[in-house]
XYZ file of C-alpha atoms in Angstrom:
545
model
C 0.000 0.000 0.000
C 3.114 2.274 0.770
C 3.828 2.191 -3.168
C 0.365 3.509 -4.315
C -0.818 6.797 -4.112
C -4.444 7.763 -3.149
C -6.270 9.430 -0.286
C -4.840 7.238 2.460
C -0.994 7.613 0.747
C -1.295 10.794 -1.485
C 1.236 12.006 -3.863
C 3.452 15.025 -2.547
C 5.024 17.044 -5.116
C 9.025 18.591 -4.446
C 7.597 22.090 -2.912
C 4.566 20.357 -0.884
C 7.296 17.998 0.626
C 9.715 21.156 1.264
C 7.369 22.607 3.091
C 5.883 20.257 4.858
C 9.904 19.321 6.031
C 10.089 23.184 7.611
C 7.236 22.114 10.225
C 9.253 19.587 11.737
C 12.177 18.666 13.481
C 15.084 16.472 11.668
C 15.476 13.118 13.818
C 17.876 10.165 12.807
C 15.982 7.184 13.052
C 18.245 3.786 13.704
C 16.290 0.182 13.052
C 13.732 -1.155 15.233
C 13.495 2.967 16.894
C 9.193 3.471 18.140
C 8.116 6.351 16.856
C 4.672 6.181 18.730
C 3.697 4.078 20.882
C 0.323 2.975 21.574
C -1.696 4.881 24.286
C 0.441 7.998 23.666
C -1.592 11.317 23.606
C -0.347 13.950 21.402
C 1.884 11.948 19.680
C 3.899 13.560 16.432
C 3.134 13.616 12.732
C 6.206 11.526 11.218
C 7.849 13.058 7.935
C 9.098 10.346 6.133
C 12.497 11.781 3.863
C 13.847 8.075 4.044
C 13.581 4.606 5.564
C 10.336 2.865 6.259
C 7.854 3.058 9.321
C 5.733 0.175 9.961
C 2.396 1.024 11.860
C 0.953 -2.009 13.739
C -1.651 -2.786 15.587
C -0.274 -3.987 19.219
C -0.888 -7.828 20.464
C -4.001 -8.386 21.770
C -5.002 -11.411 24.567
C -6.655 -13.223 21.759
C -4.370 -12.309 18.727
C -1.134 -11.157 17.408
C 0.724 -8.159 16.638
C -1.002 -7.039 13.207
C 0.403 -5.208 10.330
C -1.066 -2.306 8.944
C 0.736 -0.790 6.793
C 4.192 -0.065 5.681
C 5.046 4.066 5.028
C 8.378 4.652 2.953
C 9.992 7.877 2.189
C 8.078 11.125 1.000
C 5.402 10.096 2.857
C 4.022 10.754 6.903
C 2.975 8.414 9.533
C -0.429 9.696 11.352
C -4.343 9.429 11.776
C -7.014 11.819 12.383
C -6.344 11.637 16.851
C -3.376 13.737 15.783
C -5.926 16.806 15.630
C -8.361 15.930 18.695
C -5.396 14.401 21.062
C -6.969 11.044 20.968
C -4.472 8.530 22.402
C -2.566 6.351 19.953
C -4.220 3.077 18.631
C -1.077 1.916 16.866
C 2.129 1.821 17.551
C 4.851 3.072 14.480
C 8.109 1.265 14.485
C 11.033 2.053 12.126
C 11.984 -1.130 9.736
C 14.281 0.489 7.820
C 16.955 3.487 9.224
C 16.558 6.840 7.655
C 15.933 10.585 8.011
C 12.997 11.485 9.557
C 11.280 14.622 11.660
C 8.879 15.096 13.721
C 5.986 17.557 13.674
C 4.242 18.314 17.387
C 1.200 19.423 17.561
C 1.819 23.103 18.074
C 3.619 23.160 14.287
C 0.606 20.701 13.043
C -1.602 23.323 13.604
C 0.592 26.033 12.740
C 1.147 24.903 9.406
C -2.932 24.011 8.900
C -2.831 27.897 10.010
C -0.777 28.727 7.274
C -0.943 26.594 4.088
C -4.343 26.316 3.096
C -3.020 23.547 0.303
C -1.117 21.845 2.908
C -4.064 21.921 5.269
C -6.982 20.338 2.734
C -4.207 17.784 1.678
C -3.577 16.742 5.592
C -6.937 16.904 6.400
C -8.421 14.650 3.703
C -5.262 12.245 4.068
C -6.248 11.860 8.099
C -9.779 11.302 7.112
C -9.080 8.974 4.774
C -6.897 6.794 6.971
C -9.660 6.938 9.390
C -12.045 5.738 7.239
C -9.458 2.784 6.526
C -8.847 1.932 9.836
C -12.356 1.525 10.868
C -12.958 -1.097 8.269
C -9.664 -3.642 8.865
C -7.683 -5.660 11.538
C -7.301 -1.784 13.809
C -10.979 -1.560 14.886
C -10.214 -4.620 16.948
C -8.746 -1.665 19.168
C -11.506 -0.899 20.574
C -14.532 -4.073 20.547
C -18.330 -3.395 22.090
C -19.675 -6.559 23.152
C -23.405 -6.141 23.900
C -27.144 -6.847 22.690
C -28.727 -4.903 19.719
C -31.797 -3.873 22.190
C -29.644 -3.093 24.666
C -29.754 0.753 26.020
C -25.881 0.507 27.447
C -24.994 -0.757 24.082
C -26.658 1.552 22.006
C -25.337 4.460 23.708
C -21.742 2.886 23.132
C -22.204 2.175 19.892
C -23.951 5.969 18.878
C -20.740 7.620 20.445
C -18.148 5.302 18.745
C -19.906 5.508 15.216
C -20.610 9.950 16.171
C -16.921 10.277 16.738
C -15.902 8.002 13.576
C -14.298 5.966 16.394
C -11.964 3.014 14.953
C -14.445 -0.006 16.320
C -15.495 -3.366 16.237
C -19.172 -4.602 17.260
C -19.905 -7.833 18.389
C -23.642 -8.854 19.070
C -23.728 -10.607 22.059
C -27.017 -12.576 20.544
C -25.224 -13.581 17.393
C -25.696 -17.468 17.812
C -22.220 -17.763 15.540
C -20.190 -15.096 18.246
C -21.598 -15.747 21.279
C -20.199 -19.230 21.678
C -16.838 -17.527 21.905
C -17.187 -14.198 23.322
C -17.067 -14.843 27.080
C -14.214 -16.441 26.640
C -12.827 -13.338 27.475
C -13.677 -13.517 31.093
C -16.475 -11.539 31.527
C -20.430 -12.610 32.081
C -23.799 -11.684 29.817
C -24.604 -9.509 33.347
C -21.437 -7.766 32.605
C -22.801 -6.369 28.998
C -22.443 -4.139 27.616
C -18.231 -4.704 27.380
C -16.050 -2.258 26.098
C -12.551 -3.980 25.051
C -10.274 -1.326 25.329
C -6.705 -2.303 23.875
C -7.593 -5.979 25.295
C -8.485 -4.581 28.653
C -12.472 -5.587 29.610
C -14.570 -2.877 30.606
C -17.489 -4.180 32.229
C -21.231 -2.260 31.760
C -19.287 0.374 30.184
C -20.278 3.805 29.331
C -19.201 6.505 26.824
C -17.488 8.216 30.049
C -15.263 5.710 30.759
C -14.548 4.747 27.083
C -13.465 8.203 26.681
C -11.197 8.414 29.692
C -9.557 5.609 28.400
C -8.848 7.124 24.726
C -7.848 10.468 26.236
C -11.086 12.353 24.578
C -12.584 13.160 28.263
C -12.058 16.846 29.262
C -8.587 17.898 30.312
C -6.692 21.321 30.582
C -3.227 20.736 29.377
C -1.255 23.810 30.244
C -4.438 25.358 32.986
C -4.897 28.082 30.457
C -8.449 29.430 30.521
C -10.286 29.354 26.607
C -11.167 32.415 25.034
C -14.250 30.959 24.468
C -15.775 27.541 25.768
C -18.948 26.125 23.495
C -21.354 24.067 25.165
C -23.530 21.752 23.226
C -22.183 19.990 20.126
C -25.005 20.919 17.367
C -25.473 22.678 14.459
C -25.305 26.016 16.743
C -22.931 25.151 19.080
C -20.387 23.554 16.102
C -20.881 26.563 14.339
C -19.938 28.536 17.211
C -16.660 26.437 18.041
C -15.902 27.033 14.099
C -16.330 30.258 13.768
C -14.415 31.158 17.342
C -10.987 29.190 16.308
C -10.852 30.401 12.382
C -11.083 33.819 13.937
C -8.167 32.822 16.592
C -10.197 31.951 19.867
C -8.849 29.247 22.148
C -11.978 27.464 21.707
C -13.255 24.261 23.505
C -16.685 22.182 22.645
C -18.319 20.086 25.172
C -21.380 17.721 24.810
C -23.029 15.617 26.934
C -23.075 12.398 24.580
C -20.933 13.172 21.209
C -21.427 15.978 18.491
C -23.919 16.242 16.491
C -26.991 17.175 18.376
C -30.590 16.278 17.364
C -29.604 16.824 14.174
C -27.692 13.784 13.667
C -30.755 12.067 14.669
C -32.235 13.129 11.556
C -32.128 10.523 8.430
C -32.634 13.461 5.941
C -32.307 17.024 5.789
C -33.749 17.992 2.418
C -34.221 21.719 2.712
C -30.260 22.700 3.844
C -28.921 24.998 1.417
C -26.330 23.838 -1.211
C -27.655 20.115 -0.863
C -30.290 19.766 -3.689
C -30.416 15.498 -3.123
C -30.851 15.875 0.616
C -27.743 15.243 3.183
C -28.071 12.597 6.804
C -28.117 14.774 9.776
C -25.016 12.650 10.879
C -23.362 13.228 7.757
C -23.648 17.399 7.705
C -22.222 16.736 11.509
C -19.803 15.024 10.581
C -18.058 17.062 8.097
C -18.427 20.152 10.789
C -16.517 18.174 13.141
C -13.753 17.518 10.958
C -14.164 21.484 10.326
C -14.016 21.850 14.083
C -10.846 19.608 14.283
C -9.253 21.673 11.382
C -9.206 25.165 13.309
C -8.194 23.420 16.244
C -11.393 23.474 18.265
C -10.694 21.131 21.619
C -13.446 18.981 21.423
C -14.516 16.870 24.501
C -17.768 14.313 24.776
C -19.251 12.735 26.816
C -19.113 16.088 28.764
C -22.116 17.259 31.117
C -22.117 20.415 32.036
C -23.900 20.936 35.358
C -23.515 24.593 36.381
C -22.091 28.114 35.657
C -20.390 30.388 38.245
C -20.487 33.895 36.383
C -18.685 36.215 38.611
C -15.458 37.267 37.428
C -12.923 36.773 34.860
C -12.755 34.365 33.730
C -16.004 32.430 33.528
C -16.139 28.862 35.332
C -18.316 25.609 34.076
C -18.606 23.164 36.727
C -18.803 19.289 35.238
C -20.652 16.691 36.319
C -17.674 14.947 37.068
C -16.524 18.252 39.358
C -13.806 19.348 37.100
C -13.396 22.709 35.883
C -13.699 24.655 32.849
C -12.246 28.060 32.342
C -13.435 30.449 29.289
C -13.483 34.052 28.980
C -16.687 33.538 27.047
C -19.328 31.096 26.757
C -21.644 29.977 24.336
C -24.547 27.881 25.111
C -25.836 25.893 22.521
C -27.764 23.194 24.493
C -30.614 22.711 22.630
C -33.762 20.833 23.817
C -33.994 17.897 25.470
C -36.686 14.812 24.238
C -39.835 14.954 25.584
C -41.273 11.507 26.175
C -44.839 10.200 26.931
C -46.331 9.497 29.788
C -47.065 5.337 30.005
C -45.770 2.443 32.294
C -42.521 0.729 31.117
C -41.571 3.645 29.179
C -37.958 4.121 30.857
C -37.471 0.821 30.711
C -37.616 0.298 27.062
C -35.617 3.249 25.608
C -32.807 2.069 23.977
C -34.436 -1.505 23.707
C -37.204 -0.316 21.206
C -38.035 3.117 22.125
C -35.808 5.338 19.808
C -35.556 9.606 19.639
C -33.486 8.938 16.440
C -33.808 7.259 13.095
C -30.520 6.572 11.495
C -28.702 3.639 10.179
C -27.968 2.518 14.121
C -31.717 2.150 15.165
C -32.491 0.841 11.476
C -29.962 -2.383 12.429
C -32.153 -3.184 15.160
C -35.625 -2.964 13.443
C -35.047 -3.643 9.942
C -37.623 -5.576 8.086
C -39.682 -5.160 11.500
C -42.546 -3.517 11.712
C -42.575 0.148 13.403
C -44.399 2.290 14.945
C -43.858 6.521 14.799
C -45.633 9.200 16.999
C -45.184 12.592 15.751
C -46.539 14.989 13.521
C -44.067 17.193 12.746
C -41.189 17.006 10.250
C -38.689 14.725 11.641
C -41.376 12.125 12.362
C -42.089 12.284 8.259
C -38.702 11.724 7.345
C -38.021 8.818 9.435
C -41.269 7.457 8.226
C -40.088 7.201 4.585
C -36.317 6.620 5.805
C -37.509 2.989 7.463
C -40.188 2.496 5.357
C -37.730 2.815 2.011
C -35.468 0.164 4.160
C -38.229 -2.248 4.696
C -40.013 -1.515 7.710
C -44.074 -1.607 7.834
C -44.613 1.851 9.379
C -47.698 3.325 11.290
C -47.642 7.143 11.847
C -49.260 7.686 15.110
C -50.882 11.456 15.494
C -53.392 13.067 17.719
C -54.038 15.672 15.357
C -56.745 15.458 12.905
C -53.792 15.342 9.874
C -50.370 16.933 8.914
C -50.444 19.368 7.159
C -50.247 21.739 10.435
C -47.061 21.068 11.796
C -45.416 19.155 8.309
C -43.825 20.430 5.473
C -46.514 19.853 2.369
C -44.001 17.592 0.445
C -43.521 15.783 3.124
C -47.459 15.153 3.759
C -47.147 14.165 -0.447
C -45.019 12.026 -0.027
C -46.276 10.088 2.784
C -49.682 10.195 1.343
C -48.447 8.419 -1.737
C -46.674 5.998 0.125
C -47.913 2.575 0.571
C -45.898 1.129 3.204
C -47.026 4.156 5.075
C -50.084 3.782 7.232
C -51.099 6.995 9.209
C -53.313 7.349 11.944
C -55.132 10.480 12.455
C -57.097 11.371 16.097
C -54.898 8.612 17.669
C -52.441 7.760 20.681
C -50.274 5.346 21.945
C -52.114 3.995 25.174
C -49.568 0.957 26.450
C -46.267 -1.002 25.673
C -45.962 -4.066 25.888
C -42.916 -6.579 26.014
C -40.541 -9.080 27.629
C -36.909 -7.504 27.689
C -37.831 -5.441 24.416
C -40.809 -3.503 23.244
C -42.963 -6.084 21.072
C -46.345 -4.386 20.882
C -47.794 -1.069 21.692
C -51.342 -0.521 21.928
C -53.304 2.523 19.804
C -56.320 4.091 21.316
C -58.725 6.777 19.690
C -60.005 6.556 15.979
C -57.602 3.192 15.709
C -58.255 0.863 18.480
C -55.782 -1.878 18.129
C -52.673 -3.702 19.675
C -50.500 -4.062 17.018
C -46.987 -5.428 16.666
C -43.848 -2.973 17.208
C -40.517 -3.752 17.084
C -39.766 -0.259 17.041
C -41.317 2.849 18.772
C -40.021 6.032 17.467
C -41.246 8.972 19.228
C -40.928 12.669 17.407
C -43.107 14.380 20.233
C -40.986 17.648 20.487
C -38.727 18.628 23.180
C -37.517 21.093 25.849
C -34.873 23.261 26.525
C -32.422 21.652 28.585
C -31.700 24.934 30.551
C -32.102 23.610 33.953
C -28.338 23.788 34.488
C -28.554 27.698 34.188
C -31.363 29.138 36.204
C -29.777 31.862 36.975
C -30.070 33.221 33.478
C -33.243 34.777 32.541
C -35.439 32.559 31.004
C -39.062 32.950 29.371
C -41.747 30.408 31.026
C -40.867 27.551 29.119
C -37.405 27.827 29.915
C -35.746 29.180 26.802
C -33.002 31.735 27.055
C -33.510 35.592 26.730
C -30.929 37.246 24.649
C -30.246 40.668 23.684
C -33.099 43.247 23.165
C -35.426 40.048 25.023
C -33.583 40.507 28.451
C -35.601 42.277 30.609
C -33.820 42.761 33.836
C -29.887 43.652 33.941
C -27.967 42.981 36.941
C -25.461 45.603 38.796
C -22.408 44.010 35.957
C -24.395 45.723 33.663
C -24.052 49.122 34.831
C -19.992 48.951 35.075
C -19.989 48.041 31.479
C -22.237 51.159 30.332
C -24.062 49.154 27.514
C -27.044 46.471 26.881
C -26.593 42.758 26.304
C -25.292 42.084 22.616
C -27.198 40.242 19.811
C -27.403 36.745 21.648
C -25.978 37.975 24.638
C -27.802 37.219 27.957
C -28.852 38.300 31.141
C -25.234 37.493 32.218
C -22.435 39.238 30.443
C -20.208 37.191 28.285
C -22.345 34.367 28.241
C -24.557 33.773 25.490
C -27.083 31.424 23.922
C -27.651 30.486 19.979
C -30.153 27.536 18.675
C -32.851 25.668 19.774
C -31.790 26.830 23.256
C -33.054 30.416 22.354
C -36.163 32.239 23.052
C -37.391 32.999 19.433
C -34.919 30.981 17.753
C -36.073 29.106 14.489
C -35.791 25.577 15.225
C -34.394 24.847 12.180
C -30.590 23.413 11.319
C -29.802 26.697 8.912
C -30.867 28.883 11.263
C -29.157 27.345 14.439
C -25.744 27.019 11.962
C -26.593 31.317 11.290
C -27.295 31.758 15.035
C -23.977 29.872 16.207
C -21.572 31.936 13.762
C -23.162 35.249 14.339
C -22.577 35.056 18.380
C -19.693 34.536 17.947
C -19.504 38.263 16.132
C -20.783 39.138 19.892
C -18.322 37.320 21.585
C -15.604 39.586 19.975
C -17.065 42.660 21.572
C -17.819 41.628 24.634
C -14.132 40.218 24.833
C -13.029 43.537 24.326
C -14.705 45.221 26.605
C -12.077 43.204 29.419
C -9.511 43.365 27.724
């Protein structure tokens, strides 16, 4: 593979190579020398003038050492962690001596700074090898060993797949795996596993997961952001974007991964400059390779619980109890899923309730028929999204029809669609199920228990706000911002002005997206909402400076 050239090994001509060679540092490299190590954080990029590097993918209790690939000269040893400080996966090992140097990650993103050619060619290179390493012998790295109606597991597997995580899944139900998988020495009780570089994680969570690749929230050098973004959605990506092109320190934190409700959604057809329609978890996707490129710090799972405001600068309490320090702060939290009110529901989200529809709940419900409640426009695209992939679907709705809260080629579409059965003036009553949902039962014009393998619920949501009641908030708990705020605080008067465009009641912190009193609730707007605070965040910066 070292002798081809494509996006994984691209071709470098004399002057890219020259000046990719002034970024780094000249090292002689003997035989047999590690380069990187597995489980190192912020491990170099590896110019490669001459010699050969072999990456490998470390020994693991049930295998060998693996190969990956071989790297000879003109060419540079690294993956996309180099950007988010993700520890190493692979160790790099030279098999041949040879010139070498070594960029850190201060020059990496000093030269994506400066040479916008350099930059796209890194950037696409690193995404590239990610995309390579997910699909071969490295995504035994990191193995999730759990059921496909498991919650635990399909909170795992939603943050691995959101952060394009190098991963193996192994379905603990699979009559051809499961003979062998507790071999490992761990128990069905103990599901879901994480496998962590062979070591067994037992009921594991995204938390620990991330503590163990180094993507949990840590202050390297105790130097307060310029600006700290919290909530990883359209808005709040935006935000982090738009902050560290324009030279903030910038940090995003989310409670489960990027991407917001947004990547919940199977198809976005109305976003600007995508005429075919893009996945929500695609358009998130490519802004958090964006947010990687500026050098946004970007940390998940990471709760925020609370906000001290006074003085300078800011401080965001985790749930964990560490500490976050920003000059400015962004809240981009968005709204959290409102659910309804019936027996059992609790205990079957994530094992046949779903708030998403997206290729990781159609796995577990494919060919299965489904059940949607929901009248509004998400609920209509995950209709057709599972019903185009083979699900019966019923569209629940108390509403006598759609066109009130639906887009009208969405209620054409549906209308012409016979695998599509909707049902107007109707609720869902009960659930009912052993360890997953099986049936749910419909009351109002359609009285009926029907089958349900799959219960997706588009009911609307809330802001999730509760973390910040000091801020001035409207009666359904959605942020006032700029002209909106009512009532300013003694800060106020020692800065002689009024809030700024989505500025709150508190100064320096502000609030864009669904969060936002009078916001849009759509993805263009939030994405117009996040990059224009940040306009706000420059003035208010100056003003303590």
């Amino acid at each position: 593979m070292a002798k081809k050239h494509g996006p994984v090994v691209p071709h470098l001509t004399d002057a890219q190579w020259d000046r990719l060679v002034a970024h780094g540092v000249p090292v002689d490299v003997a035989l047999g020398d590690m380069l990187f190590r597995t489980g190192d954080r912020w491990y170099d990029l590896i110019l490669v003038e001459s010699g050969a590097v072999e990456v490998v993918r470390d020994a693991l209790p049930w295998v060998g050492e693996t190969p990956i690939v071989t790297l000879g000269p003109r060419t540079f040893v690294g993956e996309l962690g180099l950007l988010n400080g993700q520890r190493a996966f692979l160790s790099a090992r030279a098999t041949e001596a040879g010139r070498m140097y070594r960029v850190d990650h201060a020059a990496l993103q000093r030269l994506m700074a400066e040479d916008d050619e350099l930059c796209d060619l890194l950037l696409r290179t690193l995404w590239a090898r990610r995309d390579f390493l997910r699909q071969g012998p490295a995504a035994l790295s990191l193995k999730i060993v759990g059921t496909q109606r498991s919650a635990g597991a399909t909170a795992l597997r939603r943050y691995a797949e959101r952060l394009e995580l190098a991963h193996t899944w192994v379905d603990a139900d699979d009559p051809e795996t499961a003979a062998h998988i507790f071999e490992h020495g761990f128990s069905r009780s103990d599901l879901p596993v994480a496998i962590v570089q062979g070591e067994n994680v037992r009921n594991a969570t995204p938390g620990q997961v991330a503590e163990m690749l180094g993507l949990a929230y840590v202050n390297d050098d105790d130097t307060a952001a310029d600006l700290a973004v919290v909530g990883g959605g359209p808005a709040g990506l935006a935000a982090a974007i738009y902050g560290a092109s324009e030279g903030l320190r910038t940090v995003l934190l989310d409670s489960i991964a990027p991407g917001g409700q947004s990547a919940a959604t199977s198809r976005i057809e109305n976003y600007l400059g995508f005429p075919f329609g893009v996945s929500g978890d695609a358009l998130t996707g490519q802004a958090s390779l964006q947010a990687f490129k500026f050098g946004v710090r970007v940390f998940a799972p990471c709760e925020v619980a609370g906000l001290q405001e006074s003085g300078d600068p800011l401080t965001l309490t985790l749930a964990d109890g560490r500490l976050v320090h920003a000059r400015s702060v962004v809240i981009t939290t968005g709204a959290q899923y409102r659910t309804l009110d019936l027996d059992r529901w609790s205990e079957f989200e994530g094992a046949g309730i779903f708030h998403a529809a997206t290729s990781l709940e159609l796995r577990q419900v494919i060919d299965s028929p489904v059940v949607i409640v929901g009248g509004a426009n998400s609920a209509g695209q995950a209709a057709l999204y599972l019903a185009a992939n083979g699900c019966p679907v019923r569209l629940v709705v108390r509403a006598d029809g759609l066109s009130s809260q639906m887009s009208s080629y969405l209620v054409d579409r549906l209308a012409d669609d016979p695998r599509v059965q909707v049902h107007t003036r109707t609720r869902i009553a009960a659930l009912h199920g052993g360890e997953t949902l099986e049936q749910v039962t419909l009351a109002g014009d359609t009285d009926a228990t029907v089958d349900c393998r799959g219960l997706f619920c588009f009911i609307g949501a809330q802001p999730a706000t509760d973390w910040v009641t000091q801020l001035e908030r409207d009666e359904h708990g959605f942020v006032r911002t700029g002209d909106d705020v009512r009532s300013l605080g003694p800060a106020w008067a020692a800065l002689r002005r009024s809030p700024l465009p989505f500025e709150t009641s508190l100064p320096r912190v502000f609030a864009a997206g669904d969060v936002r009193r009078g916001s849009m609730k759509r993805v263009a707007a939030a994405v117009g909402e996040g990059s224009s605070a940040v306009a706000s965040v420059h003035r208010a910066l100056a003003d303590v400076t």
